[in-house]
XYZ file of C-alpha atoms in Angstrom:
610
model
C 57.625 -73.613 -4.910
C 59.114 -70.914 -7.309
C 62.518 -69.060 -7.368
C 62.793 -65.656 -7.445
C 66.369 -63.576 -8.108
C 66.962 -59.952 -9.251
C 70.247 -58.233 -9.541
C 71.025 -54.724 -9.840
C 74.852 -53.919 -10.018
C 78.062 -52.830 -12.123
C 78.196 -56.761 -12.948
C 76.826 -59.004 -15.857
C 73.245 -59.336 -14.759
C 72.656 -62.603 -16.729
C 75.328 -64.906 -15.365
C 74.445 -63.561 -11.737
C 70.588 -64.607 -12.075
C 71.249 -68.009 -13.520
C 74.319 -68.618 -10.478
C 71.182 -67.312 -8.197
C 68.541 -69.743 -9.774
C 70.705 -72.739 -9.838
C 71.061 -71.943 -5.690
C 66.820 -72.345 -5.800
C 66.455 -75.454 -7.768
C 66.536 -78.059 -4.383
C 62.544 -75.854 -4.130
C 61.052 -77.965 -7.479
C 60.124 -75.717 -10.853
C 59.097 -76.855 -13.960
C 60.398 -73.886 -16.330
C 62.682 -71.120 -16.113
C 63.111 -67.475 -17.564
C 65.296 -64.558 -17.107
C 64.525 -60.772 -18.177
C 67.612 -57.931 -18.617
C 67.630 -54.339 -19.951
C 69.640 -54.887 -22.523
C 70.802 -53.322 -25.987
C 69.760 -49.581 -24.799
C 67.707 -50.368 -22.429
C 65.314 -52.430 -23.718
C 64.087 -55.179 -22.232
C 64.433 -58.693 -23.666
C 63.058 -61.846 -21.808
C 64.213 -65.503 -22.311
C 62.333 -68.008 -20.681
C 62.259 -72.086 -21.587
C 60.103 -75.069 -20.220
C 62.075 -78.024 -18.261
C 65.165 -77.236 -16.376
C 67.778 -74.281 -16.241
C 69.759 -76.309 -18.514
C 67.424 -75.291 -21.821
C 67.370 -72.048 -20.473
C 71.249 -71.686 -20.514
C 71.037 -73.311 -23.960
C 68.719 -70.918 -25.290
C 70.825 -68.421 -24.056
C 74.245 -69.806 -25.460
C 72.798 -69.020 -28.889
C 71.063 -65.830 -27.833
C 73.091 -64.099 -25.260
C 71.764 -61.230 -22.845
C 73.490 -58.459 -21.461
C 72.884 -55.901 -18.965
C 73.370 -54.561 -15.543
C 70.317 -55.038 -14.196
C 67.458 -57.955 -14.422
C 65.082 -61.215 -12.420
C 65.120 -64.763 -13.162
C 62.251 -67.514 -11.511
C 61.948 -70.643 -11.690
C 58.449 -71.459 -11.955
C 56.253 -74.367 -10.104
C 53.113 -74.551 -12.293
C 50.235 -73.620 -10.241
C 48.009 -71.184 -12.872
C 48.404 -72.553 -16.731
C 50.420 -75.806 -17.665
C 54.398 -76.290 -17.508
C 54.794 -74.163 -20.712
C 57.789 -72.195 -22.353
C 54.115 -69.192 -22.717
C 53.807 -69.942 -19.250
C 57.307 -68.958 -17.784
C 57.964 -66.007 -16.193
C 59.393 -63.388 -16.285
C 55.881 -61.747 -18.039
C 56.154 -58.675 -20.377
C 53.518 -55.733 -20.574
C 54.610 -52.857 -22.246
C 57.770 -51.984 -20.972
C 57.070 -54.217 -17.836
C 58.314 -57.474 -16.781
C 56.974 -59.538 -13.202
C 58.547 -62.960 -11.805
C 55.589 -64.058 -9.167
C 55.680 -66.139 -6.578
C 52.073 -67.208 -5.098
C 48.546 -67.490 -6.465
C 46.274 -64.395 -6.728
C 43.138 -65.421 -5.726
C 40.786 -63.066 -7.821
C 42.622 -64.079 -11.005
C 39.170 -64.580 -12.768
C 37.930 -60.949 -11.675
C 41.399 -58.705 -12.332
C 41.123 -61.248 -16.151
C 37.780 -60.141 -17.191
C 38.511 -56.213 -16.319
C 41.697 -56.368 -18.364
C 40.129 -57.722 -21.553
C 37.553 -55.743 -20.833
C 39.550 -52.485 -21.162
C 41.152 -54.188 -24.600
C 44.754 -55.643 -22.521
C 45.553 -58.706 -24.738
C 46.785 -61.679 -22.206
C 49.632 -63.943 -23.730
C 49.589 -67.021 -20.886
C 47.287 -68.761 -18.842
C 49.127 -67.317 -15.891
C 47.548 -64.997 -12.908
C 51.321 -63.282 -13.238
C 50.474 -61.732 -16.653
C 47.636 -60.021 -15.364
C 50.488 -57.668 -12.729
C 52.446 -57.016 -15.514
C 49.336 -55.445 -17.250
C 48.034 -53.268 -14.173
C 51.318 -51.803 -13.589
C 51.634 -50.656 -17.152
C 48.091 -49.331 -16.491
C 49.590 -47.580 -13.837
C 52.671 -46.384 -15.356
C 50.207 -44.534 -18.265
C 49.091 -42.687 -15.195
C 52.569 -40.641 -15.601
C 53.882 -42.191 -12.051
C 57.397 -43.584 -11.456
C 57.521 -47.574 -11.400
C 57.374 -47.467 -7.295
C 54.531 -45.644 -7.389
C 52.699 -47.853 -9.820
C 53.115 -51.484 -8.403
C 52.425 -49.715 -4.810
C 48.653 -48.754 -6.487
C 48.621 -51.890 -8.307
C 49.015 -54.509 -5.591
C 45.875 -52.929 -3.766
C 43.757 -54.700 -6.936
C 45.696 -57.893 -5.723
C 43.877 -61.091 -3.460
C 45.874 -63.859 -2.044
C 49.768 -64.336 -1.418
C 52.403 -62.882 -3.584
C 55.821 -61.996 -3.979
C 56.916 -60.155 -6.862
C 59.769 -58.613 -8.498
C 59.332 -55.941 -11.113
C 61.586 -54.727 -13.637
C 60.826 -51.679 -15.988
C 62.410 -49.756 -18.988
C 60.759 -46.482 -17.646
C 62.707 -46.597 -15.160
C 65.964 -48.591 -15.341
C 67.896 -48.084 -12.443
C 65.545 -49.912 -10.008
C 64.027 -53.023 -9.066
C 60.829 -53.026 -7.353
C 59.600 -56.048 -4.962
C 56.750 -56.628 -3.101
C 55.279 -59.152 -0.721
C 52.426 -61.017 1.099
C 53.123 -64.475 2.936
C 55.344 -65.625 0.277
C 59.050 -65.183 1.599
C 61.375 -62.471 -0.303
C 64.685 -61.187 0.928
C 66.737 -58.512 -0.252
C 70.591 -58.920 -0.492
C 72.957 -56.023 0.277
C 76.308 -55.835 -1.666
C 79.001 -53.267 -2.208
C 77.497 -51.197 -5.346
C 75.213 -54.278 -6.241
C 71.907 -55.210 -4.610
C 69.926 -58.679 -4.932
C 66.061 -59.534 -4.364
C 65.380 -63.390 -3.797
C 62.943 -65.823 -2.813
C 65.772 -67.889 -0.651
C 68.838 -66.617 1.111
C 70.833 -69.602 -0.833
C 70.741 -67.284 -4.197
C 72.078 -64.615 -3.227
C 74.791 -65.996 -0.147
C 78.141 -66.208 -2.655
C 77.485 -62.718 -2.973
C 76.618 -61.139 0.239
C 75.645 -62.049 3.597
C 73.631 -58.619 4.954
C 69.959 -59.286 4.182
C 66.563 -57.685 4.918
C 63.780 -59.583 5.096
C 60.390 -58.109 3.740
C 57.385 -58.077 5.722
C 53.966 -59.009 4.532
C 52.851 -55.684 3.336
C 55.772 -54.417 2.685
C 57.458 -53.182 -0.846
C 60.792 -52.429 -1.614
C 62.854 -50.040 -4.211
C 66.368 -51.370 -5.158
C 69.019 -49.941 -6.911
C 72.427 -50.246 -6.515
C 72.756 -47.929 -4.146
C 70.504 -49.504 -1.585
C 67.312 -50.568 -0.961
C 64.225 -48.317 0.623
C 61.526 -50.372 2.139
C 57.840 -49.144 2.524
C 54.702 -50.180 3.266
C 51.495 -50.592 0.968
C 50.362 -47.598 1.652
C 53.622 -45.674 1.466
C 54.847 -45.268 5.049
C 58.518 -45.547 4.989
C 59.697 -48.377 7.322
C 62.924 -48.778 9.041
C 64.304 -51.787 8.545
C 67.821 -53.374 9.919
C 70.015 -55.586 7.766
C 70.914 -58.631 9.619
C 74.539 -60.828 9.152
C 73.920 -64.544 7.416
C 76.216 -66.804 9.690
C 75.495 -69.911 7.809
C 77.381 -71.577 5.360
C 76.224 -72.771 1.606
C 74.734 -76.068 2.768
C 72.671 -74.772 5.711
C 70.979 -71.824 3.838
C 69.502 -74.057 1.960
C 67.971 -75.815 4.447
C 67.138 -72.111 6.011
C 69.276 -72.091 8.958
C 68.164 -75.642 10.520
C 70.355 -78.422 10.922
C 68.198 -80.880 8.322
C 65.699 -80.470 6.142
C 63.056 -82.176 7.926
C 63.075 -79.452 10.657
C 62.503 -76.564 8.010
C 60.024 -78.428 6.136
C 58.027 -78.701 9.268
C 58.201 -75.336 10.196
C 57.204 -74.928 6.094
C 53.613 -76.348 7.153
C 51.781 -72.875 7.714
C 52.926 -71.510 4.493
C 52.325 -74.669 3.243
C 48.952 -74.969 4.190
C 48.454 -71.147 2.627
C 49.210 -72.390 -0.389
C 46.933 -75.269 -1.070
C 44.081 -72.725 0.182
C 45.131 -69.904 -1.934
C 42.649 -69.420 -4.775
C 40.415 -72.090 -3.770
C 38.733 -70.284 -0.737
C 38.630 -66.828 0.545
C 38.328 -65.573 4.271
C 34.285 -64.735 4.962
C 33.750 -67.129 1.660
C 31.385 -69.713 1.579
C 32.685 -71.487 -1.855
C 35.203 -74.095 -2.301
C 36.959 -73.894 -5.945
C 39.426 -75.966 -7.798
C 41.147 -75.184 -10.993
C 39.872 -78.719 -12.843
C 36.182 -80.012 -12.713
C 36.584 -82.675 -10.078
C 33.078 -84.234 -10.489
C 32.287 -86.797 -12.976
C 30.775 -85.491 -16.689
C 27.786 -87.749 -15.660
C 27.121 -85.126 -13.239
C 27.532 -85.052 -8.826
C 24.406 -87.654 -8.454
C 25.742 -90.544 -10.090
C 28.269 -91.264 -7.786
C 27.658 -94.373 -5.516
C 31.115 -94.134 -3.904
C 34.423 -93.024 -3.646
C 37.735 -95.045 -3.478
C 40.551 -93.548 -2.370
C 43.662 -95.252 -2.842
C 47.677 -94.698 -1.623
C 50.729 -96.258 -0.411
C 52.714 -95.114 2.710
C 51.503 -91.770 4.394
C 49.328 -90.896 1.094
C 47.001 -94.266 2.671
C 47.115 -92.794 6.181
C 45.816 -89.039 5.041
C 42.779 -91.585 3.322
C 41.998 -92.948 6.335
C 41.457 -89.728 7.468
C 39.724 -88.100 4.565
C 37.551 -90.850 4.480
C 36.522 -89.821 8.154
C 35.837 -86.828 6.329
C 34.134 -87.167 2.701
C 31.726 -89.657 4.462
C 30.792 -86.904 7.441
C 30.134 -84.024 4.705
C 28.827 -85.808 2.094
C 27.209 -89.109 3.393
C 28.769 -90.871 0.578
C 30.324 -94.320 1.219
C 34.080 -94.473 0.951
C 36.600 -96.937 0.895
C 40.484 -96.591 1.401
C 42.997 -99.602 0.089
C 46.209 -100.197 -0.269
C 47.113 -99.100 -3.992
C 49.443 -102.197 -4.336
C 46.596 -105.047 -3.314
C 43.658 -103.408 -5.272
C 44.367 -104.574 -8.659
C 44.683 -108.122 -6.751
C 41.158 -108.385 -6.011
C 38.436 -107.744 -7.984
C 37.371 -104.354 -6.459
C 33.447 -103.920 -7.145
C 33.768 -100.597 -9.166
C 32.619 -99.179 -12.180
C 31.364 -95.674 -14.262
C 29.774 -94.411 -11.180
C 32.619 -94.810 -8.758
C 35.158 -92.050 -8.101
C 38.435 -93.571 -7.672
C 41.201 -90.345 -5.661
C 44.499 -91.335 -6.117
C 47.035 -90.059 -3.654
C 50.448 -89.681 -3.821
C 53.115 -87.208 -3.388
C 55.421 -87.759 -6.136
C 52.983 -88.720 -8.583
C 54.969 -91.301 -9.777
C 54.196 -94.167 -7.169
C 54.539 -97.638 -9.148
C 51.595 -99.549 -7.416
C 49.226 -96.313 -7.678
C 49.714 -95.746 -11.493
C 48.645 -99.393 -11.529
C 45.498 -99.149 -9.249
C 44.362 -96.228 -11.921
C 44.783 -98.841 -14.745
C 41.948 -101.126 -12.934
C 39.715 -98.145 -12.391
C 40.639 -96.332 -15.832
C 39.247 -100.019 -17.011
C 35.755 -100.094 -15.792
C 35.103 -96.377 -16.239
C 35.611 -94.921 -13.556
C 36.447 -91.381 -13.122
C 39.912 -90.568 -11.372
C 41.289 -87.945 -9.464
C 45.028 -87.584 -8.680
C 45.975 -85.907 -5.596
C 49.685 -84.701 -5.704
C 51.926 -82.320 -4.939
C 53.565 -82.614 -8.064
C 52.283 -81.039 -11.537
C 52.339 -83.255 -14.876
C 53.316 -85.929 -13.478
C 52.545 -89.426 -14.426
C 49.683 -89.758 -11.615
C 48.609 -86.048 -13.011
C 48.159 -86.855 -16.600
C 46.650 -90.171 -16.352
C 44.007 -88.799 -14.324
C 40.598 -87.010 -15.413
C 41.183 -84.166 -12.717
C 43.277 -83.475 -10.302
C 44.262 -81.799 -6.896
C 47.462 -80.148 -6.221
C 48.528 -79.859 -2.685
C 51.095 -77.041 -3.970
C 53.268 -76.968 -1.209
C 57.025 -77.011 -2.614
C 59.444 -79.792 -2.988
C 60.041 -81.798 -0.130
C 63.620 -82.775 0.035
C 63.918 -85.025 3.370
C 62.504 -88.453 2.834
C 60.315 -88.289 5.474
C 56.930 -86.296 4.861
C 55.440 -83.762 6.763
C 54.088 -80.901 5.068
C 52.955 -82.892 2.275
C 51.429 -84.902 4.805
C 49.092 -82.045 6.539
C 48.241 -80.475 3.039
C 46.836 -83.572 1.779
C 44.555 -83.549 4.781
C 44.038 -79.900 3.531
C 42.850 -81.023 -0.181
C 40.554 -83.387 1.435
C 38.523 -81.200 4.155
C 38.225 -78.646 0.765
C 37.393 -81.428 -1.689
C 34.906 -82.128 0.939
C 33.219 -79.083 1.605
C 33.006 -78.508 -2.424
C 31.790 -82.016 -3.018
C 28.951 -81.516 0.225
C 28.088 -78.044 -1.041
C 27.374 -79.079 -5.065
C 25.253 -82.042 -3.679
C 23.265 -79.392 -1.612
C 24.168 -81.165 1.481
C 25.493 -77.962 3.007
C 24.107 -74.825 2.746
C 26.558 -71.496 2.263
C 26.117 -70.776 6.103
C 27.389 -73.825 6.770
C 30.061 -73.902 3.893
C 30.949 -70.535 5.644
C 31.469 -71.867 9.228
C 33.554 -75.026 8.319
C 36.009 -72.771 6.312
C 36.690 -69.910 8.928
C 39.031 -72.324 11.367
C 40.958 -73.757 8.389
C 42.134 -69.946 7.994
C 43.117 -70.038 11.234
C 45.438 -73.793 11.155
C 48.617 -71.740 10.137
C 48.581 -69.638 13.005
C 47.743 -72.678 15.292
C 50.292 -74.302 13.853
C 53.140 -71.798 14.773
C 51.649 -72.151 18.571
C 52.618 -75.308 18.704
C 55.926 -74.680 18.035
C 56.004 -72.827 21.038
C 55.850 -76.449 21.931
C 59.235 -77.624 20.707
C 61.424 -77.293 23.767
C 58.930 -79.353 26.033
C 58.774 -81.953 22.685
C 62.701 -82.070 22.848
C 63.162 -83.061 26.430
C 60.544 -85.668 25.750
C 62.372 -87.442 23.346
C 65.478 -86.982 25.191
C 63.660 -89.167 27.690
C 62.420 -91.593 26.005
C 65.059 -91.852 23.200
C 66.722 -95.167 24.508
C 62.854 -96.885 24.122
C 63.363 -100.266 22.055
C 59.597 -99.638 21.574
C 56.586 -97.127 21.422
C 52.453 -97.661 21.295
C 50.652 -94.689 19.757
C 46.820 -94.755 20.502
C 43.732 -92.957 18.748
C 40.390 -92.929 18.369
C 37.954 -92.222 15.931
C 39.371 -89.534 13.009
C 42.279 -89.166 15.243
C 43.309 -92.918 15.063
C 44.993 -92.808 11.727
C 47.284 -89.898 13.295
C 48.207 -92.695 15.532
C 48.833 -94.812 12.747
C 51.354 -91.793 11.079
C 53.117 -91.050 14.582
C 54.133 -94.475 14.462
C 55.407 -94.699 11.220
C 57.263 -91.299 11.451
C 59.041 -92.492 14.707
C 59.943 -96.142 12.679
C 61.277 -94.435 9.730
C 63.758 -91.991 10.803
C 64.646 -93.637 14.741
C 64.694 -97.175 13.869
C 62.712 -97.566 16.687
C 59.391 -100.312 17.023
C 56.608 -98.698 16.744
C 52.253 -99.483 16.725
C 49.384 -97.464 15.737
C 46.499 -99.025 17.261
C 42.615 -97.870 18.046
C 42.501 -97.071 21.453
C 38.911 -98.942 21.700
C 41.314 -102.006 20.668
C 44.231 -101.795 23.265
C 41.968 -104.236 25.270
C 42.246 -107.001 22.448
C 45.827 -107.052 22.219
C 48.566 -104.365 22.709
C 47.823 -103.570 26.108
C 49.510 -107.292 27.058
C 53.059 -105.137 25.683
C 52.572 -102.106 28.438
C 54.860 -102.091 31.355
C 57.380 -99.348 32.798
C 59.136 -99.635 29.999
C 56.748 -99.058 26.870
C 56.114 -95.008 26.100
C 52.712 -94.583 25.292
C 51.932 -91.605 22.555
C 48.185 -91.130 22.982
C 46.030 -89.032 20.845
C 42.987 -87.418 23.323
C 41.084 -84.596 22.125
C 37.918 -82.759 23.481
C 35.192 -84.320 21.749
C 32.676 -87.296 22.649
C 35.232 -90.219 22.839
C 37.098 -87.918 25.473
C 36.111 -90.202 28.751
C 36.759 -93.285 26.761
C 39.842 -92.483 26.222
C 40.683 -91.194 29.177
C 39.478 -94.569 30.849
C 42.088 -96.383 28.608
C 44.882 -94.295 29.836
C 44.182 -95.108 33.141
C 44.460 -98.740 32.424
C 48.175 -98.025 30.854
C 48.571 -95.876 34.169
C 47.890 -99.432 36.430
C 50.398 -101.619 34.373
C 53.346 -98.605 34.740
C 53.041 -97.177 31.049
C 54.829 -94.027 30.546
C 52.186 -91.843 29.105
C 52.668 -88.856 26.674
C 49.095 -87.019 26.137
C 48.396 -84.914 23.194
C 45.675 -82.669 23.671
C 43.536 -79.869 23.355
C 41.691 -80.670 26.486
C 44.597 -80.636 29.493
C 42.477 -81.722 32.511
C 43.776 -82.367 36.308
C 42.517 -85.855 35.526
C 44.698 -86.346 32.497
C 47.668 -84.817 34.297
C 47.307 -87.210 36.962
C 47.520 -90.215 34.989
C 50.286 -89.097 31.888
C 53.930 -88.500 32.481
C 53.819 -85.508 29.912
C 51.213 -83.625 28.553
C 51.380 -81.930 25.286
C 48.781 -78.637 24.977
C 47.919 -78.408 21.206
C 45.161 -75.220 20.002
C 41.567 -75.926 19.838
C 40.266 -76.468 16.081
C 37.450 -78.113 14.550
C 36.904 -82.089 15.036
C 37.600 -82.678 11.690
C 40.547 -80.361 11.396
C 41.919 -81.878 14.464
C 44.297 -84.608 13.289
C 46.521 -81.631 11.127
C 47.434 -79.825 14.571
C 47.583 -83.919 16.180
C 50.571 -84.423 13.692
C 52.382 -81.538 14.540
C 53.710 -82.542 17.782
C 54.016 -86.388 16.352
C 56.987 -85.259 13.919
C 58.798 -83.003 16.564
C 58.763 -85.669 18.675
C 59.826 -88.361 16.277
C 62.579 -85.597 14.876
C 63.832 -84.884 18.258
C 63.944 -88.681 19.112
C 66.128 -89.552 15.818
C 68.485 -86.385 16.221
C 69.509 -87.679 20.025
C 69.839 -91.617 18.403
C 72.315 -90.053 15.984
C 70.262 -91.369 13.077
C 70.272 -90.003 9.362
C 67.287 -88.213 9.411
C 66.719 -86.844 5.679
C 67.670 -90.156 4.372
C 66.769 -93.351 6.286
C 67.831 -96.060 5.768
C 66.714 -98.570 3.577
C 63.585 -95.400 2.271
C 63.207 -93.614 -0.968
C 61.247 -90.921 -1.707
C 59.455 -91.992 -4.445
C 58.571 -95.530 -4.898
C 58.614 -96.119 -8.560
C 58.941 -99.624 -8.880
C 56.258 -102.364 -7.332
């Protein structure tokens, strides 16, 4: 996820932005850039690919000065990790940093060349820089021209303009992607992150979505998109260096669970559009041989990237009808897997640099097959070995333990799905249509079930001292059984089972007595009964049931101890708002066991050795 930092001040802008971006690097970036009026008032821009370090470098030998400028760090999402593709982006006399994806990139592209604009990048940031300049020719003030020229603007987007027309000011502006603004005594900051700009100042204002800003450094004026004036309150930062940048929580696991909605923007931001009935991804996914050769699909993982398969498969094979397997990335070069040119191997993992999956690709890249990486990181090794790929785009995460990358994987599958169905004309757009609308509507139903979070903590208060835990599922929702189980292992040290409720019979339920906590997956669909007829046999042998559902009958209060309420989605959406609860509960459960919850023991984050 990308940096942002502006200055505005009687100090050295330069040495300010860099300080600021440093602050920003624990969020991931793959270039850097920083832009200053300098040398009367002209603006110069120096921008590198790879880490602040070559930035700093470059400017060593070719200095800026200057009282007011931005700086980003940028997380490829439109255009490769390029020193062209860095921000900040020049039109004219106008430079943008941009955070986000805007959606009708394609459109606002074709009008620009159209009108003779010549467009330096691959980036959808260029294309701001170029409408405000088309503004500014209008003969308005900066303000007034990135106020008109957001309107032209789809998707999420925070951006931070700086102008030689007028070189006082800073302007920002913002939809879903966070930006703050940083109050100071004659010197004002715009950032991404409260972490830039804390060893400066502590009063902040946050900016609403819709909202724009003008900063100088003599204050900031906040208005809406459509120019009403809004009040707005600074607010006191209590925390210290550390905790800002895990955004006020006490570890980063907390914050990047409460990341998930915007997380789950992200991945959908320039692939689908509310009222849309098309699914689009920035690389052809689909073999060259074209959509009908494919006999089946492989998906393969390690960890949590094999659990999200399970459930993808449950997926792919609903929408699509075509046959798909999930293994174990290190035991499928071990056995002579039956694939070949018409198989699509999907290759999962977060990092992109798991050991055993870069050697499962090897097997497929052997017999021809045609591989997809799905990451969340860009050119890495997973990336570039593949033919296409899918980024789940949401940010760095920094605790060991995932979560959000977790939920956006399930994310790039349900899309991958959809596009996959629709180009084998296995749904129609009215049905393309209908599947999309709830996935809109996850990061809202996500933030109700953190509502949840207080009844979640004096769960795992209770059952904190459990030497061991059963988590039950059925059908798509089984893997999240499978996942609730590990999460609780990894970061409690406490035994754990994911097991097919249909299966508790052949095994597991011999384990259940009044001392066995029983985490049991049980939402409204067909298998509802079932399921509710195994509870009641962990009811008769004293089981200490813990229901999550989206069904909360008097007959499921009856029989479990606690009963979690999660929003009503789609079946196969399901299992994302299923997880939520799973890793407040296993986060709640570690924090009152005193355990290291960023860094288990014994864990890496990236397994890069077999």
């Amino acid at each position: 996820m990308c940096g942002i930092m502006g200055y505005v001040g009687a100090g050295d802008a330069c040495p300010i932005l860099i300080s600021g971006l440093r602050r920003l690097e624990y969020r991931g970036y793959d270039s850097a850039g920083v832009a200053t009026l300098y040398r009367n008032g002209r603006l110069e821009i120096r921008r590198a690919k790879g880490k602040l370090d070559n930035l700093c470098e470059m400017l060593a030998s070719a200095p800026l000065g200057g009282r007011i400028g931005i700086g980003h760090t940028r997380w490829a999402t439109h255009g490769r990790p390029s020193d062209e593709n860095a921000h900040p982006h020049k039109a004219g006399p106008v430079a943008v940093i941009h955070n986000g994806i805007v959606e009708n990139y394609l459109d606002l592209r074709a009008q620009l060349l159209s009108r003779g604009h010549v467009l330096k990048s691959e980036t959808d940031t260029e294309l701001i820089s170029h409408l405000i300049e088309e503004r500014l020719k209008q003969g308005v003030g900066l303000t007034e021209a990135v106020r008109r020229a957001v309107g032209d603007l789809r998707g999420s987007f925070s951006i931070v303009v700086l102008s030689e027309t007028d070189p006082d000011k800073l302007v920002a502006a913002k939809t879903a992607t966070p930006l703050v603004i940083g109050l100071g005594d004659g010197e004002n900051f715009v950032a991404s992150d409260i972490p830039a700009i804390l060893e400066h100042t502590r009063t902040t204002m946050v900016l609403d979505d819709g909202e724009l800003a003008e900063v100088t450094s003599a204050g900031a004026k906040v208005m809406r998109f459509d120019g009403t004036p809004v009040e707005r309150v600074a607010r006191k930062i209590e925390w210290d260096s550390v905790a800002a940048t895990k955004g006020g929580f006490p570890h980063y696991l907390r914050k990047e669970i409460a990341e998930q909605p915007q997380s789950w923007i992200d991945t959908m931001a320039g692939r689908a559009t509310s009222g849309s009935a098309e699914v689009k991804f920035e690389d052809e996914l689909l073999p060259a041989t074209g959509r009908e050769a494919i006999s089946r699909i492989v998906m393969l993982g390690a960890g949590a990237s094999w659990i999200t398969a399970q459930i993808g498969k449950f997926i792919i094979e609903d929408l699509t009808s075509i046959p798909v397997e999930v293994d174990y990335s290190s035991e499928f070069r071990y056995r002579r897997p039956p694939i070949d040119q018409h198989t699509v191997i999907i290759a999962v993992s977060q990092s992109g640099e798991t050991a055993d999956t870069l050697a499962a690709m090897e097997e497929g890249r052997r017999t021809g097959s045609h591989l997809i990486a799905l990451t969340n990181t860009v050119d890495s090794s997973i990336a570039r070995k593949a033919d296409a790929r899918m980024y789940t785009r949401c940010g760095p995460e920094i605790s060991v333990t995932t979560t959000k990358c977790f939920t956006t994987q399930l994310e790039s599958y349900y899309l991958f799905a959809i596009h996959l169905a629709s180009r084998l004309k296995r749904l129609n757009a009215t049905q393309a249509r209908e599947l999309l609308a709830p996935a809109f509507a996850i990061p809202g139903k996500i933030e109700e079930i953190f509502k949840l979070e207080p009844e979640i903590e004096q769960i795992a208060r209770k059952y904190a001292g459990a030497s061991d835990f059963l988590y039950l599922g059925r059908g798509i929702n089984y893997p999240v059984a499978l996942e609730g189980a590990l999460k609780l292992k990894e970061i409690s040290y406490i035994h754990a089972e994911g097991y097919s409720a249909g299966e508790m019979k052949h095994g597991p339920i011999a384990l259940i007595d009044e001392q066995m906590p029983v985490v049991v997956m049980i939402p409204n669909d067909e298998l509802f009964e079932k399921s509710l007829s195994n509870l009641r046999e962990v009811e008769s042998r004293n089981g200490k049931i813990i229901a999550v559902t989206d069904r909360a009958t008097d007959e499921l209060r009856k029989v479990a101890q606690d009963v979690l309420e999660i929003p009503a989605t789609n079946r196969m959406l399901t299992p994302v708002l299923m997880t939520i609860p799973l890793q407040l509960l296993a986060y709640h459960i570690a924090v009152a066991r005193g355990t290291d919850v960023d860094q288990p023991r014994n864990l890496a984050k990236s397994v890069t050795v077999e």
